[in-house]
Coordinates of C-alpha atoms in Angstrom, one line a residue:
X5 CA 20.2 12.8 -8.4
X6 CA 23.0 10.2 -9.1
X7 CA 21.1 7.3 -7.0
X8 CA 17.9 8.7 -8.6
X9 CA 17.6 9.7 -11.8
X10 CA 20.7 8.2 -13.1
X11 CA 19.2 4.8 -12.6
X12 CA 15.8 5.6 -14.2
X13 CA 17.7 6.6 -17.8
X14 CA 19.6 3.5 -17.5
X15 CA 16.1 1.8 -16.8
X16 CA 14.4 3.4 -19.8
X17 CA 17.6 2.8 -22.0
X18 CA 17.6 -0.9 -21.5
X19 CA 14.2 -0.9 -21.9
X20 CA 14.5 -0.9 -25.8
X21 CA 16.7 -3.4 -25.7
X22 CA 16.8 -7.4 -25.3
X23 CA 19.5 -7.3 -23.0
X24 CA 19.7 -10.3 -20.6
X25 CA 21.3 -8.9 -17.4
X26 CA 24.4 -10.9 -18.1
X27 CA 26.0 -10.9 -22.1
X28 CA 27.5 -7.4 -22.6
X29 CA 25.6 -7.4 -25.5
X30 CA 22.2 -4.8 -25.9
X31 CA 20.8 -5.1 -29.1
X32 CA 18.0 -2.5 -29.5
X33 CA 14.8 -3.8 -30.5
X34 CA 13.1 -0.6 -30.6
X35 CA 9.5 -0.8 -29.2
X36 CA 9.3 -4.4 -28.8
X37 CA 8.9 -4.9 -25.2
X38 CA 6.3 -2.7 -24.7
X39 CA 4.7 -4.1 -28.1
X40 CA 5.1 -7.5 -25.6
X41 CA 3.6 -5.9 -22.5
X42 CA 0.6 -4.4 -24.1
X43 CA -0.3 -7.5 -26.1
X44 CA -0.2 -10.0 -23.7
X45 CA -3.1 -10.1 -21.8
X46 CA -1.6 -12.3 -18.9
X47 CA 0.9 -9.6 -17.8
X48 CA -1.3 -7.1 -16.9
X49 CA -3.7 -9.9 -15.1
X50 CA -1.8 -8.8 -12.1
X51 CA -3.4 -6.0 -11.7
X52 CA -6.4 -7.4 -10.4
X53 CA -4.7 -8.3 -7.5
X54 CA -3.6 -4.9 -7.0
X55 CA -7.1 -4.3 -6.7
X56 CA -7.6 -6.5 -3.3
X57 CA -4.6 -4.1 -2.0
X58 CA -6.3 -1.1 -3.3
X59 CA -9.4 -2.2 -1.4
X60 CA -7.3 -3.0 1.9
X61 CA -6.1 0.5 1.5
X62 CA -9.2 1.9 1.5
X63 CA -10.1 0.4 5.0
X64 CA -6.4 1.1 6.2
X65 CA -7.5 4.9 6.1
X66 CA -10.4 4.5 7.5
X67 CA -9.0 2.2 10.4
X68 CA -6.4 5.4 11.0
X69 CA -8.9 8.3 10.7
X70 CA -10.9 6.7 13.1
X71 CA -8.4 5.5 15.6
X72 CA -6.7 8.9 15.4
X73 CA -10.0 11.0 15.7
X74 CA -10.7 9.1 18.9
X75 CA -7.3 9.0 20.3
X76 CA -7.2 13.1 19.7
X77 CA -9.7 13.3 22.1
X78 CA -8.7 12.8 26.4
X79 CA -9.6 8.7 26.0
X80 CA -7.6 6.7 28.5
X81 CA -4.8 5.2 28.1
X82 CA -4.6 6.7 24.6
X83 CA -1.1 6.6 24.6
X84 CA -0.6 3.4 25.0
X85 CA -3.2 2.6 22.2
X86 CA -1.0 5.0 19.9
X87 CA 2.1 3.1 20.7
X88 CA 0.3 -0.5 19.9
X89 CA -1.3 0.8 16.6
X90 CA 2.2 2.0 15.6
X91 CA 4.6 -0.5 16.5
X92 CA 3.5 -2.9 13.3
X93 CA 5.3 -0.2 11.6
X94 CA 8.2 -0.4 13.1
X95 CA 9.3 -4.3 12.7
X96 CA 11.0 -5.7 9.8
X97 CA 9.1 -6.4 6.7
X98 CA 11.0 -9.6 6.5
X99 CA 10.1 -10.8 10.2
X100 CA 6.1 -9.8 9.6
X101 CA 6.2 -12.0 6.7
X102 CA 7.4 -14.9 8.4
X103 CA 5.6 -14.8 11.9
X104 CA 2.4 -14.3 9.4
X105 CA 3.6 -17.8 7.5
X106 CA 2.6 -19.6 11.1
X107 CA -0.1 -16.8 11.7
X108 CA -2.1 -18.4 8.5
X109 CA -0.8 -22.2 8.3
X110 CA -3.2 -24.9 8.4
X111 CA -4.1 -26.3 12.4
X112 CA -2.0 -22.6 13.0
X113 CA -3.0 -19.6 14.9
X114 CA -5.9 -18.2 12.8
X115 CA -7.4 -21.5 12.9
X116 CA -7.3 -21.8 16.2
X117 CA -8.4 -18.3 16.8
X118 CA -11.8 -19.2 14.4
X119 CA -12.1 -22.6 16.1
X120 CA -12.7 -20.6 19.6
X121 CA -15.9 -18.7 17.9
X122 CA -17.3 -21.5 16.3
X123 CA -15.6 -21.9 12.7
X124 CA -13.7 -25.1 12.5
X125 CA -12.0 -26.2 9.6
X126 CA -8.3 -26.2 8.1
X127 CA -8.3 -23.6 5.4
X128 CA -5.5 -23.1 2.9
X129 CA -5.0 -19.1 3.7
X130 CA -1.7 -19.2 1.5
X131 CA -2.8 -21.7 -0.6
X132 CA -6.3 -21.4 -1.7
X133 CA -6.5 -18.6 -4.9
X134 CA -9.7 -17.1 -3.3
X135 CA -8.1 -16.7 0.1
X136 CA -4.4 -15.9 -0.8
X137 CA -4.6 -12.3 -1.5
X138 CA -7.3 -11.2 0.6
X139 CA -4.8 -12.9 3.4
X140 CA -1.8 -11.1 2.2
X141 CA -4.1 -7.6 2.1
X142 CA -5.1 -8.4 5.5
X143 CA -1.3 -8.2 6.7
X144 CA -0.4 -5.0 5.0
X145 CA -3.5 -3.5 6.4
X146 CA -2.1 -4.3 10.0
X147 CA 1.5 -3.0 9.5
X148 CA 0.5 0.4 7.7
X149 CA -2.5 1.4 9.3
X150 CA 0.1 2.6 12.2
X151 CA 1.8 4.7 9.8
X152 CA -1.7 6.9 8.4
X153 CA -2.3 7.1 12.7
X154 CA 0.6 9.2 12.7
X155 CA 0.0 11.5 9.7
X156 CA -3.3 12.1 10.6
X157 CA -2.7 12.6 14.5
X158 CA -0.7 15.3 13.7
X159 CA -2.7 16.6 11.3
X160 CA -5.5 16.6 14.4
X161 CA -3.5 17.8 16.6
X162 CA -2.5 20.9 15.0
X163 CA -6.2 22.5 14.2
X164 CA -7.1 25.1 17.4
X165 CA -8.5 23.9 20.5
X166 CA -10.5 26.6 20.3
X167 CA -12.7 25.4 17.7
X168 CA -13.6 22.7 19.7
X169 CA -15.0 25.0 22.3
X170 CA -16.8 26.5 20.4
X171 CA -18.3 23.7 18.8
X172 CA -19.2 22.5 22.4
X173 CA -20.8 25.3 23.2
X174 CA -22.9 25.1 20.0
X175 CA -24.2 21.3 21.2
X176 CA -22.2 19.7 18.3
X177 CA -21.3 16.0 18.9
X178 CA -18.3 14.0 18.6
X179 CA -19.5 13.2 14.5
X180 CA -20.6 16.5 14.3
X181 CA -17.0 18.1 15.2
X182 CA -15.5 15.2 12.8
X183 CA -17.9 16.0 9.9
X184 CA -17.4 20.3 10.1
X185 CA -13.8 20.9 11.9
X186 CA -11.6 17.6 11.5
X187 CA -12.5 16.3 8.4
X188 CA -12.1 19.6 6.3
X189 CA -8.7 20.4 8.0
X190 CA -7.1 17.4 7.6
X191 CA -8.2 17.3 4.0
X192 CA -4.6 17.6 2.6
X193 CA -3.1 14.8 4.5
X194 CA -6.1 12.2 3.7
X195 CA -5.4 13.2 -0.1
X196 CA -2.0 12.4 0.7
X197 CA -2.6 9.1 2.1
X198 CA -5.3 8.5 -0.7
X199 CA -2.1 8.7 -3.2
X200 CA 0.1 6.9 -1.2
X201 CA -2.5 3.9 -1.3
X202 CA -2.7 4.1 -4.8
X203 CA 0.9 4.4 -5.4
X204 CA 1.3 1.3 -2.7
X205 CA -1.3 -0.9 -3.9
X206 CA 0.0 -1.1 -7.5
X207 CA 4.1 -1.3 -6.0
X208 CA 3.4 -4.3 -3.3
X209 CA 6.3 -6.4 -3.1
X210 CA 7.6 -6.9 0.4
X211 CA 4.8 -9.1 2.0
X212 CA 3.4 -11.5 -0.9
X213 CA 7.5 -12.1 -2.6
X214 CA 8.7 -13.2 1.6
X215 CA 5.0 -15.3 2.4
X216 CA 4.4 -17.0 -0.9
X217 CA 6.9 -16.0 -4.0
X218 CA 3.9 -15.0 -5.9
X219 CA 2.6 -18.3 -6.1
X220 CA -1.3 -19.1 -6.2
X221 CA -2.1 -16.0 -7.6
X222 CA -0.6 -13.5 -5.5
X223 CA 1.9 -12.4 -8.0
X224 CA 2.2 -9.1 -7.9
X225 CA 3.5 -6.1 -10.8
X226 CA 6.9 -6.0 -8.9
X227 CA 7.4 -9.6 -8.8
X228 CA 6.3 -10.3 -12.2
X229 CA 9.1 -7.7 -13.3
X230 CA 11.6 -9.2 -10.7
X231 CA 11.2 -12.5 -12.0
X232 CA 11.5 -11.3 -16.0
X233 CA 14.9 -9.5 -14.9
X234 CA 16.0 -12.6 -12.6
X235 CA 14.2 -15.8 -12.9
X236 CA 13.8 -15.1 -17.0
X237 CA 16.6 -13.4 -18.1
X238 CA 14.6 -11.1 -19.4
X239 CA 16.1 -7.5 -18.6
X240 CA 14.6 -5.4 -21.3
X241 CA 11.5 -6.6 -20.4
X242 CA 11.5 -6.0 -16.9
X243 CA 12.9 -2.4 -17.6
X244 CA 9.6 -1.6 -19.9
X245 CA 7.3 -3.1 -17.4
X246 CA 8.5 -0.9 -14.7
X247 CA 8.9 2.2 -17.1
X248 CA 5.2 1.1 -17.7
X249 CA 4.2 0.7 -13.9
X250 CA 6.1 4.3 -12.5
X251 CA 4.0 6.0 -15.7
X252 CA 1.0 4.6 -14.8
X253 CA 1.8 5.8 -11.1
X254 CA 2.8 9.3 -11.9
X255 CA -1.0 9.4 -14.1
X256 CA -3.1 8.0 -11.0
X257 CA -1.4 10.5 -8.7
X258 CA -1.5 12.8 -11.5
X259 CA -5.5 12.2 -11.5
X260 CA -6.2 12.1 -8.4
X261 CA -4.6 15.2 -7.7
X262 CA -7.0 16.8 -10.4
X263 CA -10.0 15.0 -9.2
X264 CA -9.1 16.2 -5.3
X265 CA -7.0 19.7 -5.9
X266 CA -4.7 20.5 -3.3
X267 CA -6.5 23.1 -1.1
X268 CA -5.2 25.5 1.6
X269 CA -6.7 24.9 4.7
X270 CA -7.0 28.5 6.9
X271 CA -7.6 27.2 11.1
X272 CA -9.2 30.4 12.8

C-alpha cells in the first residue's frame, strides 16, 4: 500500500496543481490541466499510435494460441521450440532495444535479410513516419509473444487428457479439438491476455523511449507525460495525463470485462 497507493494520491494531488518538479512551491490551479489535456487536440494524437500496438497485440495472441496449441500436442522437439519462443522474454528491455537499433539501420541486418528475397533498397525503419511504429510494434510483438505461450500452455495443459480421447474417438481433428475443447477452456486466460494487451498497448514505454526517444512519430502516452514532468517542467501536467491514462485503463478493462464476463470453466 505505501509503494502503491501512497504514490497515486500524491499523483492526483499534484495534478491540480502547476507545480514544476523543482520550486517547493504548488499553487493549485484547480481543473486546469485537464482543461489543457482535453483541449488540445495534439496530446491525445498519441493515441493513434497506441493503435499500431493494439493491432501488434492482436497478432501477439494469436502467434501464442497457436504456438501453444501445437506445442500441447507430442510435436518434436517441442521443448526446445518452448524454450526459443520464451527466451525474448527473458532479456533486458534495454539490450532488445539496442540490438534492434542495428537490427533496423540502413545497409543493417533487415536489409540485408530483404535483399536475400529480392527487396533491395535502404529504408529508414526508425526514421520514416510510416515505418517507425509498425517497426517498433514488430519488436514488442517478438519479446511478449513468449510470455502469452506460457499462460496459455498452462492453461492447455491443465484441461483432461481424457477429452482428447474422446474426441479422437469421435473423428474430431486437430481444429476441431481447438474449436470445442481448447478454445472454450482457456477462455479466461485469453480474456486475460486480451486486457493485458489493451492495458499494454496504451502504457508502451520501454522499446520506442530506448530505440528512438519518441521521435518521428513514435511518441508514445508515457513519453509524452515523461517529457511534461522532465523535459518541460511541467509536473502538474504530467500528473493529470497519467491520472487521465490509468482511468481510461481501468474503463477499457472495465469494458471489456462486461463485453467478455468472467466465466467458470467446469473440465469433465
Amino acid at each position: 500500500m505505501t509503494f502503491t497507493y501512497l504514490p497515486i494520491a500524491d499523483m492526483i494531488g499534484y495534478s491540480f496543481t502547476d507545480w514544476d518538479g523543482i520550486s517547493p512551491e504548488k499553487n493549485n490551479v484547480g481543473l486546469k490541466n485537464y482543461t489543457d489535456l482535453f483541449t488540445r487536440p495534439e496530446l491525445f494524437k498519441v493515441f493513434l499510435v497506441s493503435g499500431v500496438y493494439l493491432i501488434a497485440a492482436a497478432v501477439q495472441i494469436c502467434l501464442a494460441l497457436y504456438f501453444a496449441t501445437v506445442l500441447s500436442f507430442n510435436t518434436k522437439c517441442r521443448n526446445l521450440f518452448k524454450g526459443i519462443l520464451f527466451f525474448p522474454y527473458l532479456i533486458n528491455g534495454v539490450a532488445i532495444g539496442f540490438v534492434f537499433l542495428y537490427f533496423f539501420r540502413p545497409h543493417g541486418t533487415l536489409d540485408s535479410l530483404l535483399a536475400l528475397v529480392g527487396i533491395h533498397g535502404d529504408h529508414l525503419w526508425m526514421g520514416d513516419p510510416d515505418l517507425v511504429n509498425k517497426s517498433l510494434a514488430g519488436v514488442s510483438v517478438w519479446r511478449y509473444t513468449g510470455l502469452n505461450l506460457v499462460l496459455f500452455l498452462g492453461a492447455i495443459q491443465s484441461i483432461p487428457p481424457h477429452l482428447y480421447e474422446a474426441a479422437a474417438l469421435d473423428g474430431a481433428n486437430r481444429w476441431q479439438q481447438f474449436r470445442h475443447i481448447i478454445a472454450p477452456s482457456i477462455k479466461p486466460v485469453i480474456s486475460l491476455s486480451a486486457i493485458l494487451a489493451v492495458s499494454g498497448s496504451l502504457a508502451v514505454f520501454e522499446i520506442p523511449y530506448i530505440m528512438t526517444g519518441g521521435a518521428n512519430g513514435s511518441q508514445t502516452f508515457v513519453i509524452q507525460s515523461i517529457n511534461m514532468a522532465f523535459k518541460f517542467d511541467k509536473f502538474g501536467l504530467a500528473s493529470a495525463s497519467a491520472v487521465v491514462l490509468i482511468i481510461l485503463i481501468l474503463f477499457v478493462t472495465w469494458i471489456q470485462r462486461r463485453l467478455v464476463p468472467e466465466e467458470r470453466v467446469e473440465l469433465s
